[in-house]
Amino acid sequence: MDEAVRLRVALELPQHSAHSTPLDYLNNTALSAGTLVRVPLARREVLGVVWLGEAVVPAGVVLRPLSQVLQALPPLLPAWCALVEFAAAYYQRGIGEVALSVLPPELRKLDNAQVAQRIAKLRKSIASAAAAHSPPPSPSPSPALSEEQAAVLGQLAAACAEGAAPTVLLHGVTGSGKTEIYLQAAAQVLAQGRQALVLVPEISLTPQLEARFQARFAGRLIVSLHSGLTPAQRLRSWLAAHLGLADLVLGTRLAVFASMPRLGLIAVDEEHDPSYKQQEGARYSARDLAVWRGRREGAPVLLGSATPSLETWQRASQGQYLRLALPSRVGGGALPQVRLVDMNQLPQGSGAAVSPALLAALQDRLARGEQSLVFLNRRGYAPVLHCADCGWKSGCPHCSAWRVFHKLDRSLRCHHCGFNERVPRACPSCGNLDIAALGRGTERLEEQLADLLRHPDGTPARIARIDADSTRLKGALQAQLNAVHAGEVDVLVGTQMVAKGHDFRRITLVAAVNPDSSLFSSDFRAPERLFALLLQAAGRAGRDAAQAAHSEMWVQTWHPRHALYAALRAHDFAAFAASQLREREMAGLPPYAHLAMLRAEAKTVAAAHGFLVAAAECASNTPGVESIAVYPPVPMPVARVADVERLQMLVESPSRKALQRFLAQWLPALHRLRRTRDAAEQRVLRWAVDVDPLSI
Ligand code: ADP
Ligand code: ZN
Ligand code: ZN
């Protein structure tokens, strides 16, 4: 045997200890970093990634040998390892945890022979697909570019020619042809023999976009990567990207970690969308990682949005990102006219969800055979049941939240813990038979619209509802969307699921029936999210230029003079952003400050509180704390979920670097703190830090 070498292998360790470093194993030859291996861990054998290929075995140290090298698979490249290492350091997690959580789960189960088999099968299916298509399919032609599109592509090419790959904010109103820019930019990259990565916020948006890319790049391999794939499909897509067989990867946030040896472009569509932030484990922002990755790998990054995040907007304003604009809709289509309905003017206590004026406008669309979208960001029938006699409300016994009434299956369901019961016949506290539904969700809205809306010939309007409840079954969402596209639906009722991204061609009216609640939320990002959502929703109307002239966005509000609605009426994102940024600057909030949130969960408030207080004490002894503000612990917005109390503590600094330096010292100290604390009542069940949290 040759001289044995020590390999450092990144693994997912059973106890979630962040800062767990890769473990050492023995092998008879050195392996390059990025090689996938199987190694013994306690009594199991697990997948790992070689992180450091070779080191001398220190005298007297006994190491276990590797079980197997997955030689069939080319090693992950240094650029991929660098991305994982950066993400782990930035979001304060273990390298192995991040690496393993972003590899396809199926890989964990396979040995070298099985991996070789999968690769052979993939190559064969690609070859046979190519032989089926003879002559090869012809790509759909690209349309003649609008002047604005041509200008944007020209500026992009000029910026790329200057050398360093630019990060670009593509600020284009809805329907301005941003996707066409991604397509053209991708075409150039593919022509150079490189790969393109396109990120979208939601799985529901991938099929339509995939079809567009497939048509344009017929004959090339395009794969998608998202959590809706079966493990086998996900492995196949991942392998195709990793082996360089796929030219284009289309996916949701996890695709930012796709292994792509020839990466030449990253496009992040709807870059402002909150779904780019992972909400568990390593809480990474795929948008931010895309920017980092593009710089590291010399690939331009296109951040597209009609309503950019204020972080991105500010960076573009400061010249860190190149701002390219598509201010008008393709084909001269107008943006929908925004109409505000002042709900204060309605007769007192009418309790109607839909004002008479909006109802008339919906009726109008029906008569013309056009579609409408009615948007309400609350699913279920009613958010709470209430007994007027004794004041009972349908609270969840396990959470500090109401249980939502779902009429279809007559259930009271907690949207936080899932606790589900049949609706009681009478008030559980006083026996009153007359318990009332308070407020309104999509189910009730659908019912009311079905009662009210008729075609001119008297037949009822065809109403479809799309929300998390109606799309629970696999394929249901796609089927419902197809029905909308095919014109089999008159009125689409839905949550934010339908407000984003979809290229509906027949919708000429979009209505938000009750969007006010976000105006006065304690979350500083709520207005930004509301504005983006409403402008996105508005963007679903009048996408067909022929109908654009009479397309409308209706907003029912009790605060018609609010500045947010004024900016919405004018479709003026810049004005909205400027006013928000002024407020943020005065309040010392992002992008003018950098935040991390420490969250703790325990059986009792005292335990969670005790942990956070101890963490604050620990912070005061951590180097670099001078440039950090640590706020007192407070309950999370939903303080108790599934009988677990949740508290959080905000940590803030004007400097990102200072915050990062501080966290890198403070968190290891917190791990030690937890280990040394033995008083049982001080036990926390879980704690985690969220760097750049989205909601606070
Ligand atoms: P966005 O992504 O900005 O909302 P899209 O790229 O989806 O806009 O474009 C909106 C519609 O206009 C799509 O149906 C697209 O096919 C079409 N389109 C885009 N660019 C052009 C063009 N140059 N000529 C004709 N149609 C175009
Ligand atoms: Zn009662
Ligand atoms: Zn609950």
XYZ file of C-alpha atoms and ligand atoms in Angstrom:
725
model
C 0.000 0.000 0.000
C 1.158 3.525 -0.802
C 1.606 5.918 2.027
C -1.819 6.618 3.483
C -3.214 10.149 3.291
C -5.645 12.040 5.441
C -8.698 13.423 3.658
C -10.982 16.047 5.078
C -14.570 15.153 4.201
C -17.654 17.384 4.514
C -20.590 15.445 5.928
C -24.002 16.022 7.323
C -23.602 15.281 11.001
C -26.492 13.815 12.952
C -26.617 16.568 15.555
C -27.225 19.865 13.910
C -24.167 21.550 15.178
C -23.389 24.499 13.015
C -19.663 25.073 12.872
C -19.129 21.389 12.606
C -16.034 21.216 10.475
C -15.355 18.457 7.953
C -14.085 15.186 9.453
C -10.861 13.351 8.684
C -10.641 9.960 6.989
C -7.894 7.784 5.735
C -7.283 6.742 2.155
C -4.438 5.129 0.297
C -4.298 7.831 -2.363
C -4.975 11.525 -2.456
C -8.269 12.617 -4.021
C -9.091 15.973 -5.518
C -11.323 18.233 -3.477
C -14.924 17.933 -4.617
C -14.789 14.156 -5.018
C -17.890 12.414 -3.716
C -17.203 9.589 -1.311
C -19.019 7.268 1.023
C -17.627 7.128 4.528
C -18.420 5.380 7.807
C -20.023 7.577 10.428
C -20.826 5.896 13.717
C -22.635 2.731 12.598
C -23.822 4.124 9.291
C -22.284 4.808 5.930
C -22.972 8.282 4.548
C -22.285 10.452 1.527
C -19.588 13.072 1.860
C -17.621 15.536 -0.244
C -13.843 15.581 -0.033
C -13.037 19.091 1.097
C -9.294 18.880 1.445
C -7.712 16.306 -0.778
C -4.519 15.494 0.999
C -2.829 15.991 4.307
C -0.274 14.022 6.232
C -1.660 11.709 8.882
C -0.460 13.085 12.188
C 1.512 10.587 14.237
C -0.572 8.680 16.724
C -3.919 9.604 15.184
C -6.131 6.705 14.220
C -8.485 7.416 11.344
C -11.172 5.298 9.714
C -10.734 4.596 6.024
C -13.204 5.737 3.349
C -15.774 3.166 2.333
C -15.973 4.036 -1.317
C -15.031 6.678 -3.840
C -17.784 7.612 -6.300
C -15.359 7.596 -9.198
C -18.087 7.466 -11.804
C -18.874 11.066 -10.994
C -16.441 13.823 -11.937
C -15.518 15.809 -8.809
C -17.426 18.961 -7.965
C -15.386 21.892 -9.172
C -13.537 24.377 -6.948
C -16.054 27.075 -7.898
C -18.897 24.958 -6.488
C -16.973 24.233 -3.310
C -16.204 27.930 -2.961
C -19.904 28.787 -3.249
C -20.827 26.264 -0.553
C -18.032 27.478 1.681
C -19.104 31.080 1.267
C -22.755 30.257 1.963
C -21.819 28.249 5.058
C -19.668 31.043 6.434
C -22.090 33.846 5.580
C -25.209 32.140 6.908
C -23.351 30.615 9.853
C -23.881 26.927 9.135
C -21.652 23.902 8.729
C -19.964 23.321 5.375
C -21.108 19.707 5.295
C -24.649 20.653 6.184
C -24.863 23.128 3.302
C -23.045 20.870 0.823
C -25.200 17.835 1.515
C -28.474 19.745 1.693
C -28.023 21.101 -1.819
C -26.941 17.868 -3.491
C -29.767 15.681 -4.861
C -31.006 13.509 -1.969
C -31.013 10.409 -4.178
C -27.207 10.508 -4.317
C -27.050 9.507 -0.664
C -28.450 6.105 -1.457
C -26.287 5.163 -4.409
C -22.956 3.424 -4.601
C -20.432 3.944 -7.365
C -21.861 1.259 -9.645
C -25.373 2.670 -9.303
C -24.165 6.193 -10.048
C -22.388 4.888 -13.147
C -25.628 3.212 -14.163
C -27.657 6.423 -13.777
C -25.131 8.328 -15.841
C -25.200 5.720 -18.610
C -29.007 5.800 -18.609
C -29.017 9.587 -18.839
C -26.573 9.634 -21.747
C -28.602 6.980 -23.521
C -31.885 8.841 -23.115
C -30.309 12.041 -24.421
C -28.848 10.210 -27.422
C -32.117 8.472 -28.242
C -34.086 11.723 -27.909
C -31.685 13.299 -30.389
C -32.134 10.354 -32.840
C -35.878 10.611 -32.675
C -35.829 14.084 -33.927
C -34.305 13.701 -37.334
C -34.247 16.227 -38.909
C -33.547 18.122 -35.681
C -36.418 20.329 -34.411
C -36.202 23.898 -35.537
C -36.064 26.497 -32.810
C -38.938 28.973 -32.679
C -37.723 32.237 -34.141
C -36.954 35.154 -31.869
C -39.261 38.131 -32.342
C -37.959 41.412 -33.688
C -36.752 43.219 -30.600
C -38.404 46.368 -29.392
C -36.187 49.443 -29.371
C -35.939 49.237 -25.607
C -35.017 45.550 -25.671
C -32.368 46.145 -28.315
C -30.911 48.989 -26.268
C -30.778 46.835 -23.133
C -29.024 43.989 -24.947
C -26.590 46.453 -26.485
C -25.719 47.914 -23.085
C -25.396 44.444 -21.623
C -23.005 43.365 -24.375
C -20.966 46.535 -23.897
C -20.750 45.961 -20.136
C -19.659 42.336 -20.663
C -17.045 43.420 -23.193
C -15.481 45.686 -20.576
C -14.166 42.671 -18.739
C -15.550 41.930 -15.298
C -18.914 40.214 -15.477
C -21.529 42.798 -14.502
C -24.390 42.432 -12.064
C -27.362 43.981 -13.802
C -30.663 45.182 -12.465
C -33.108 44.708 -15.311
C -35.909 46.985 -14.213
C -38.791 46.375 -16.562
C -42.497 46.901 -16.054
C -44.671 43.774 -16.241
C -44.971 42.605 -19.833
C -42.006 44.676 -20.983
C -40.268 41.604 -22.376
C -37.750 40.817 -19.643
C -37.993 37.108 -20.376
C -37.045 37.840 -23.966
C -33.877 39.485 -22.611
C -33.046 36.338 -20.606
C -33.643 34.253 -23.737
C -31.394 36.400 -25.908
C -28.663 36.674 -23.305
C -28.822 32.895 -22.789
C -28.634 32.326 -26.550
C -25.374 34.268 -26.692
C -23.916 32.329 -23.801
C -24.964 28.994 -25.299
C -23.407 29.990 -28.602
C -20.126 30.431 -26.733
C -20.432 26.888 -25.433
C -21.341 27.954 -21.914
C -24.285 27.109 -19.662
C -27.030 29.406 -18.433
C -28.884 29.283 -15.136
C -32.347 30.825 -14.856
C -33.958 31.145 -11.443
C -37.668 31.683 -10.858
C -39.411 32.181 -7.525
C -42.131 29.535 -7.765
C -42.441 26.018 -9.118
C -45.758 26.948 -10.678
C -43.909 29.357 -12.956
C -41.437 26.812 -14.275
C -43.609 24.863 -16.783
C -44.627 27.939 -18.767
C -41.109 29.323 -18.795
C -39.658 25.912 -19.549
C -41.924 25.637 -22.575
C -40.697 29.023 -23.811
C -37.061 28.062 -23.397
C -37.634 24.604 -24.913
C -39.235 26.147 -27.974
C -36.462 28.696 -28.431
C -33.622 26.278 -27.795
C -35.042 23.191 -29.490
C -32.379 20.557 -29.860
C -30.579 21.666 -26.717
C -30.973 20.015 -23.353
C -32.847 22.125 -20.817
C -33.426 20.736 -17.347
C -35.370 21.981 -14.382
C -34.442 21.755 -10.730
C -36.996 22.335 -8.011
C -38.472 20.641 -4.992
C -41.514 19.413 -6.935
C -39.482 16.824 -8.846
C -39.294 13.181 -7.811
C -35.913 12.214 -6.326
C -35.049 10.361 -9.551
C -35.953 13.350 -11.742
C -33.988 15.681 -9.543
C -30.923 13.464 -9.729
C -31.263 13.260 -13.496
C -31.445 17.056 -13.887
C -28.589 17.550 -11.482
C -26.411 15.014 -13.289
C -27.176 16.572 -16.650
C -26.038 19.965 -15.340
C -23.020 18.604 -13.511
C -21.812 16.570 -16.482
C -22.227 19.611 -18.714
C -24.846 17.822 -20.834
C -27.554 20.371 -20.078
C -27.071 23.799 -21.602
C -29.672 25.487 -19.512
C -30.891 24.929 -15.969
C -34.203 26.401 -14.921
C -35.112 26.214 -11.289
C -36.199 27.601 -7.974
C -33.891 28.810 -5.211
C -32.131 25.489 -4.655
C -30.921 25.582 -8.269
C -28.507 28.380 -7.364
C -26.308 25.548 -6.092
C -26.521 23.520 -9.319
C -23.130 22.228 -10.298
C -22.456 23.798 -13.690
C -18.922 23.441 -15.012
C -19.393 25.967 -17.851
C -21.578 28.567 -16.185
C -21.829 31.698 -18.320
C -24.963 33.531 -17.175
C -27.368 33.693 -14.242
C -30.793 35.273 -14.594
C -32.889 35.787 -11.466
C -36.468 36.494 -12.474
C -38.574 38.537 -10.012
C -35.465 39.044 -7.945
C -37.440 40.779 -5.180
C -39.516 37.698 -4.449
C -39.399 36.466 -0.838
C -39.318 32.823 -1.962
C -35.661 33.229 -2.883
C -34.932 33.158 0.841
C -34.688 29.685 2.323
C -36.623 29.608 5.598
C -35.032 26.666 7.376
C -31.608 25.114 7.818
C -29.108 27.374 6.113
C -31.325 30.411 5.565
C -29.675 31.542 2.371
C -30.868 34.077 -0.159
C -30.572 32.487 -3.605
C -30.643 35.974 -5.135
C -27.691 37.146 -3.087
C -25.782 33.913 -3.665
C -26.417 34.240 -7.397
C -24.737 37.641 -7.347
C -21.769 36.239 -5.438
C -21.536 33.203 -7.696
C -21.687 35.250 -10.873
C -18.798 37.440 -9.712
C -16.743 34.422 -8.638
C -17.310 32.536 -11.885
C -17.156 35.442 -14.301
C -20.798 35.075 -15.296
C -22.995 38.151 -15.717
C -26.017 38.176 -13.413
C -29.358 39.592 -14.539
C -31.688 40.552 -11.701
C -35.064 41.143 -13.306
C -38.072 42.789 -11.689
C -40.783 45.362 -12.111
C -40.482 46.066 -8.390
C -36.869 45.455 -7.373
C -36.040 44.843 -3.741
C -34.930 48.050 -2.076
C -31.514 46.450 -1.470
C -31.026 45.869 -5.182
C -32.525 49.223 -6.112
C -30.155 51.058 -3.799
C -27.090 49.173 -5.067
C -28.071 50.029 -8.613
C -28.556 53.675 -7.619
C -25.073 53.702 -6.107
C -23.568 52.224 -9.244
C -22.648 48.835 -7.767
C -25.080 47.218 -10.179
C -25.721 48.320 -13.732
C -29.314 49.485 -14.121
C -30.983 48.711 -17.441
C -34.587 49.710 -17.948
C -37.559 48.519 -19.989
C -40.068 51.231 -19.131
C -42.848 50.227 -21.525
C -44.828 47.165 -22.427
C -43.986 45.218 -25.560
C -46.071 46.162 -28.587
C -47.162 49.464 -27.120
C -49.581 47.828 -24.660
C -50.639 50.169 -21.879
C -50.327 49.302 -18.215
C -53.689 48.755 -16.562
C -55.364 51.785 -15.139
C -55.451 51.623 -11.348
C -58.802 52.397 -9.719
C -59.145 52.832 -5.994
C -62.501 52.071 -4.397
C -62.956 54.079 -1.217
C -64.619 51.556 1.088
C -65.535 54.360 3.531
C -68.120 55.499 0.987
C -70.055 52.229 1.078
C -73.224 52.129 3.185
C -72.388 51.293 6.820
C -72.478 47.637 7.747
C -73.166 46.415 4.232
C -70.408 43.886 4.887
C -70.005 43.186 1.193
C -66.658 41.810 0.071
C -67.041 43.283 -3.328
C -68.272 46.830 -3.810
C -71.133 47.457 -6.247
C -68.798 49.323 -8.605
C -66.339 46.427 -8.756
C -69.184 43.977 -9.205
C -70.421 45.972 -12.175
C -66.943 46.001 -13.672
C -66.675 42.206 -13.261
C -70.101 41.830 -14.859
C -68.867 43.959 -17.735
C -65.940 41.595 -18.372
C -68.306 38.639 -18.335
C -70.449 40.276 -20.967
C -67.410 40.877 -23.147
C -66.105 37.338 -22.688
C -62.953 38.527 -20.929
C -61.380 37.108 -17.816
C -60.939 38.706 -14.406
C -58.656 37.856 -11.520
C -59.824 38.590 -7.989
C -57.042 38.490 -5.507
C -57.253 37.938 -1.743
C -54.250 36.853 0.226
C -56.094 34.655 2.692
C -57.219 31.116 2.074
C -60.042 29.224 3.697
C -63.644 30.374 4.138
C -63.218 32.679 7.101
C -60.179 33.401 9.244
C -62.086 32.896 12.500
C -65.419 31.696 13.915
C -67.028 33.750 16.627
C -69.842 33.398 19.164
C -71.595 36.711 19.666
C -73.210 35.518 22.948
C -70.125 34.622 24.986
C -67.266 35.971 22.872
C -65.743 32.549 22.088
C -63.407 32.543 19.081
C -61.897 29.599 17.220
C -58.414 29.880 18.700
C -55.915 27.084 18.236
C -55.225 25.324 21.539
C -51.596 24.846 20.481
C -50.763 28.170 18.881
C -51.291 31.846 19.434
C -53.406 32.006 16.290
C -57.002 31.530 15.139
C -58.117 28.366 13.460
C -59.436 29.018 9.989
C -62.884 27.837 8.945
C -62.818 25.707 5.778
C -66.372 25.230 4.595
C -65.752 22.584 1.964
C -64.826 19.890 4.501
C -66.389 21.751 7.449
C -63.132 21.891 9.304
C -61.436 24.305 11.659
C -57.826 24.200 10.663
C -54.771 25.843 12.144
C -52.514 27.077 9.356
C -49.538 27.104 11.708
C -49.542 23.638 13.309
C -52.084 21.822 11.145
C -54.411 21.021 14.074
C -57.709 20.117 12.475
C -61.191 19.495 13.915
C -64.703 19.341 12.584
C -66.565 22.580 13.002
C -68.614 22.393 16.204
C -72.389 22.534 15.761
C -72.711 24.922 18.657
C -70.428 27.226 20.559
C -68.107 24.964 22.577
C -68.201 27.364 25.480
C -71.910 28.349 25.839
C -73.833 26.083 23.481
C -75.154 28.923 21.331
C -76.158 27.437 17.974
C -75.496 30.612 16.073
C -71.748 30.896 15.595
C -70.664 33.256 12.875
C -67.817 33.344 10.387
C -65.814 36.540 10.770
C -63.913 37.960 7.849
C -63.383 36.313 4.539
C -60.997 34.009 2.732
C -60.790 32.872 -0.876
C -63.326 30.065 -0.364
C -65.996 32.508 0.808
C -65.107 35.014 -1.882
C -65.495 32.305 -4.503
C -68.910 31.392 -3.090
C -70.108 35.001 -3.039
C -68.928 35.732 -6.566
C -70.609 32.560 -7.797
C -73.863 33.840 -6.252
C -73.571 37.267 -7.772
C -72.076 36.901 -11.229
C -74.087 35.806 -14.259
C -73.476 35.801 -17.986
C -75.893 38.015 -19.934
C -77.866 34.850 -20.865
C -78.344 34.038 -17.182
C -75.896 31.145 -16.953
C -73.653 31.295 -13.916
C -70.118 32.599 -14.296
C -67.385 29.961 -14.337
C -65.306 30.636 -11.282
C -62.059 28.911 -10.403
C -60.122 29.224 -7.191
C -56.378 28.746 -7.018
C -54.722 28.671 -3.623
C -52.742 26.265 -1.460
C -55.941 24.306 -0.676
C -57.211 23.895 -4.222
C -53.814 22.802 -5.529
C -52.827 20.269 -2.909
C -53.056 17.320 -5.307
C -50.205 16.736 -7.699
C -50.897 18.257 -11.095
C -53.943 20.190 -9.830
C -52.303 23.595 -10.168
C -51.177 22.935 -13.716
C -54.615 21.675 -14.693
C -56.256 24.766 -13.208
C -53.823 27.119 -14.902
C -54.378 25.336 -18.200
C -58.114 25.851 -17.834
C -57.525 29.572 -17.324
C -55.244 29.789 -20.353
C -57.776 27.854 -22.432
C -60.504 30.349 -21.571
C -62.610 27.845 -19.618
C -62.740 30.178 -16.635
C -64.420 33.581 -16.351
C -63.233 34.679 -12.950
C -60.140 33.434 -11.220
C -60.104 33.828 -7.445
C -56.772 33.304 -5.784
C -54.045 34.139 -3.350
C -50.617 35.493 -4.223
C -50.020 32.188 -6.032
C -51.811 33.576 -9.077
C -50.688 37.166 -8.769
C -47.135 36.472 -9.828
C -45.460 35.903 -13.138
C -48.123 34.056 -15.124
C -48.534 35.211 -18.681
C -52.346 35.225 -18.773
C -53.500 36.503 -22.126
C -57.241 36.963 -21.558
C -57.360 38.773 -18.239
C -58.357 42.415 -18.476
C -59.340 43.103 -14.890
C -57.460 42.403 -11.698
C -58.940 43.280 -8.327
C -57.431 43.268 -4.848
C -60.411 43.130 -2.521
C -58.757 43.638 0.856
C -55.065 44.514 0.745
C -54.974 47.148 3.536
C -53.715 45.011 6.405
C -50.077 45.253 5.276
C -50.112 49.046 5.382
C -49.745 49.219 9.131
C -47.886 45.992 9.847
C -45.063 45.963 12.389
C -42.840 44.329 9.759
C -40.862 47.076 8.074
C -40.859 45.199 4.774
C -44.654 44.801 4.602
C -45.276 47.908 2.447
C -42.513 46.882 0.042
C -44.062 43.425 -0.289
C -47.559 44.814 -0.718
C -46.484 47.254 -3.408
C -44.648 44.511 -5.294
C -47.579 42.135 -5.000
C -50.128 44.696 -6.194
C -47.987 45.832 -9.095
C -47.335 42.185 -9.989
C -51.048 41.440 -9.764
C -51.801 44.477 -11.913
C -49.294 43.097 -14.391
C -51.527 40.075 -15.007
C -54.060 42.348 -16.723
C -53.944 43.504 -20.304
C -50.966 41.416 -21.322
C -52.496 41.138 -24.733
C -51.892 44.511 -26.381
C -55.249 44.384 -28.182
C -57.043 44.458 -24.837
C -54.559 46.558 -22.920
C -56.372 49.818 -23.553
C -59.295 48.930 -21.295
C -57.471 46.791 -18.737
C -57.860 47.784 -15.105
C -56.513 47.109 -11.660
C -59.053 47.653 -8.885
C -58.026 48.148 -5.288
C -60.621 48.274 -2.526
C -59.256 50.248 0.394
C -60.173 52.146 3.533
C -57.087 54.319 3.029
C -57.368 55.614 -0.520
C -55.049 58.530 0.187
C -52.160 56.392 1.375
C -48.866 57.213 -0.406
C -48.428 53.593 -1.417
C -51.645 53.636 -3.407
C -50.766 56.979 -4.962
C -47.508 55.487 -6.262
C -49.395 52.401 -7.442
C -51.852 54.534 -9.388
C -48.976 56.219 -11.165
C -47.131 52.898 -11.664
C -44.279 54.847 -10.156
C -41.865 52.420 -8.548
C -39.090 55.007 -8.317
C -41.249 57.347 -6.231
C -42.315 54.518 -3.955
C -38.737 53.311 -3.539
C -37.474 56.802 -2.779
C -40.041 57.342 -0.035
C -39.420 53.903 1.483
C -35.654 54.382 1.391
C -35.989 57.738 3.168
C -37.985 56.036 5.927
C -35.506 53.179 6.169
C -32.571 55.537 6.394
C -34.174 57.523 9.203
C -35.076 54.348 11.075
C -31.670 52.740 10.511
C -33.105 49.737 8.684
C -31.841 47.738 5.664
C -30.321 48.542 3.268
C -28.809 51.152 5.628
C -28.217 48.584 8.352
C -27.487 44.874 8.372
C -29.474 42.492 10.490
C -29.283 39.043 11.962
C -32.076 37.484 13.988
C -31.418 34.968 16.723
C -34.513 32.839 17.286
C -35.055 30.443 20.161
C -37.810 27.896 20.705
C -38.648 26.237 24.006
C -41.498 24.658 25.955
C -41.723 27.732 28.142
C -41.319 31.426 27.505
C -38.889 31.575 30.403
C -36.557 29.016 28.860
C -36.470 30.712 25.461
C -36.086 34.092 27.125
C -33.349 32.784 29.414
C -31.385 31.490 26.468
C -31.610 34.779 24.597
C -30.611 36.763 27.681
C -27.605 34.501 28.119
C -26.815 34.957 24.431
C -26.942 38.730 24.886
C -24.587 38.493 27.850
C -22.285 36.380 25.760
C -22.479 38.990 22.974
C -21.309 41.719 25.316
C -18.069 39.763 25.829
C -17.573 39.036 22.141
C -14.879 40.967 20.265
C -16.313 43.487 17.841
C -19.490 44.068 19.847
C -18.766 47.840 19.862
C -20.150 48.162 16.353
C -23.171 45.957 17.052
C -26.539 46.710 18.598
C -28.225 43.804 20.389
C -31.945 44.393 21.033
C -33.965 42.840 23.866
C -35.691 39.501 23.205
C -39.304 39.751 22.001
C -41.956 37.155 21.067
C -42.177 36.262 17.395
C -45.284 37.574 15.573
C -46.940 34.182 16.119
C -45.469 33.574 19.545
C -46.584 29.986 20.124
C -46.794 27.273 17.462
C -47.581 23.627 18.245
C -47.081 24.284 21.968
C -43.646 25.719 21.418
C -42.848 29.257 22.564
C -40.827 31.288 20.094
C -38.791 34.357 20.882
C -36.361 36.351 18.838
C -33.577 38.838 19.347
C -32.391 41.292 16.737
C -28.723 42.042 16.155
C -27.863 44.998 13.983
C -24.858 46.792 12.584
C -24.313 49.591 10.086
C -21.552 47.480 8.544
C -22.055 44.083 6.923
C -18.402 43.211 7.492
C -18.562 44.095 11.172
C -21.713 42.015 11.580
C -20.101 39.048 9.826
C -16.954 39.292 11.970
C -19.051 39.479 15.110
C -21.294 36.529 14.180
C -18.286 34.370 13.391
C -17.117 34.823 17.005
C -20.443 34.940 18.755
C -22.100 31.804 17.352
C -19.358 29.330 18.301
C -19.555 30.849 21.774
C -23.322 30.228 21.791
C -22.751 26.574 20.950
C -20.396 26.289 23.915
C -22.885 28.142 26.068
C -25.569 25.651 25.269
C -23.369 22.721 26.076
C -22.339 24.053 29.456
C -25.810 25.052 30.552
C -27.324 22.259 32.547
C -30.238 23.723 34.475
C -33.105 21.831 32.887
C -35.491 24.754 32.901
C -33.062 26.716 30.750
C -33.269 24.200 27.928
C -34.151 25.483 24.529
C -35.413 23.023 21.974
C -33.891 24.818 19.035
C -32.154 28.002 18.227
C -30.854 29.384 14.990
C -29.579 32.560 13.515
C -31.099 34.084 10.397
C -28.658 36.386 8.603
C -30.389 39.083 6.512
C -33.826 37.997 7.765
C -36.727 38.868 5.494
C -39.352 39.427 8.135
C -38.747 40.669 11.621
P -42.005 40.216 -18.762
O -41.121 39.055 -18.431
O -41.290 41.536 -18.706
O -43.313 40.262 -18.015
P -42.310 38.846 -21.265
O -40.903 38.611 -21.675
O -43.079 37.699 -20.702
O -42.417 40.091 -20.282
O -43.067 39.451 -22.514
C -44.458 39.670 -22.516
C -45.044 39.105 -23.792
O -44.525 39.807 -24.913
C -44.706 37.651 -24.009
O -45.825 36.988 -24.477
C -43.612 37.678 -25.063
O -43.652 36.530 -25.877
C -43.927 38.928 -25.845
N -42.730 39.572 -26.376
C -41.589 39.852 -25.717
N -40.721 40.512 -26.512
C -41.321 40.646 -27.708
C -40.962 41.261 -28.951
N -39.780 41.852 -29.109
N -41.853 41.219 -29.969
C -43.040 40.617 -29.785
N -43.457 40.030 -28.663
C -42.621 40.046 -27.613
Zn -70.628 31.069 23.083
Zn -52.069 25.561 15.784
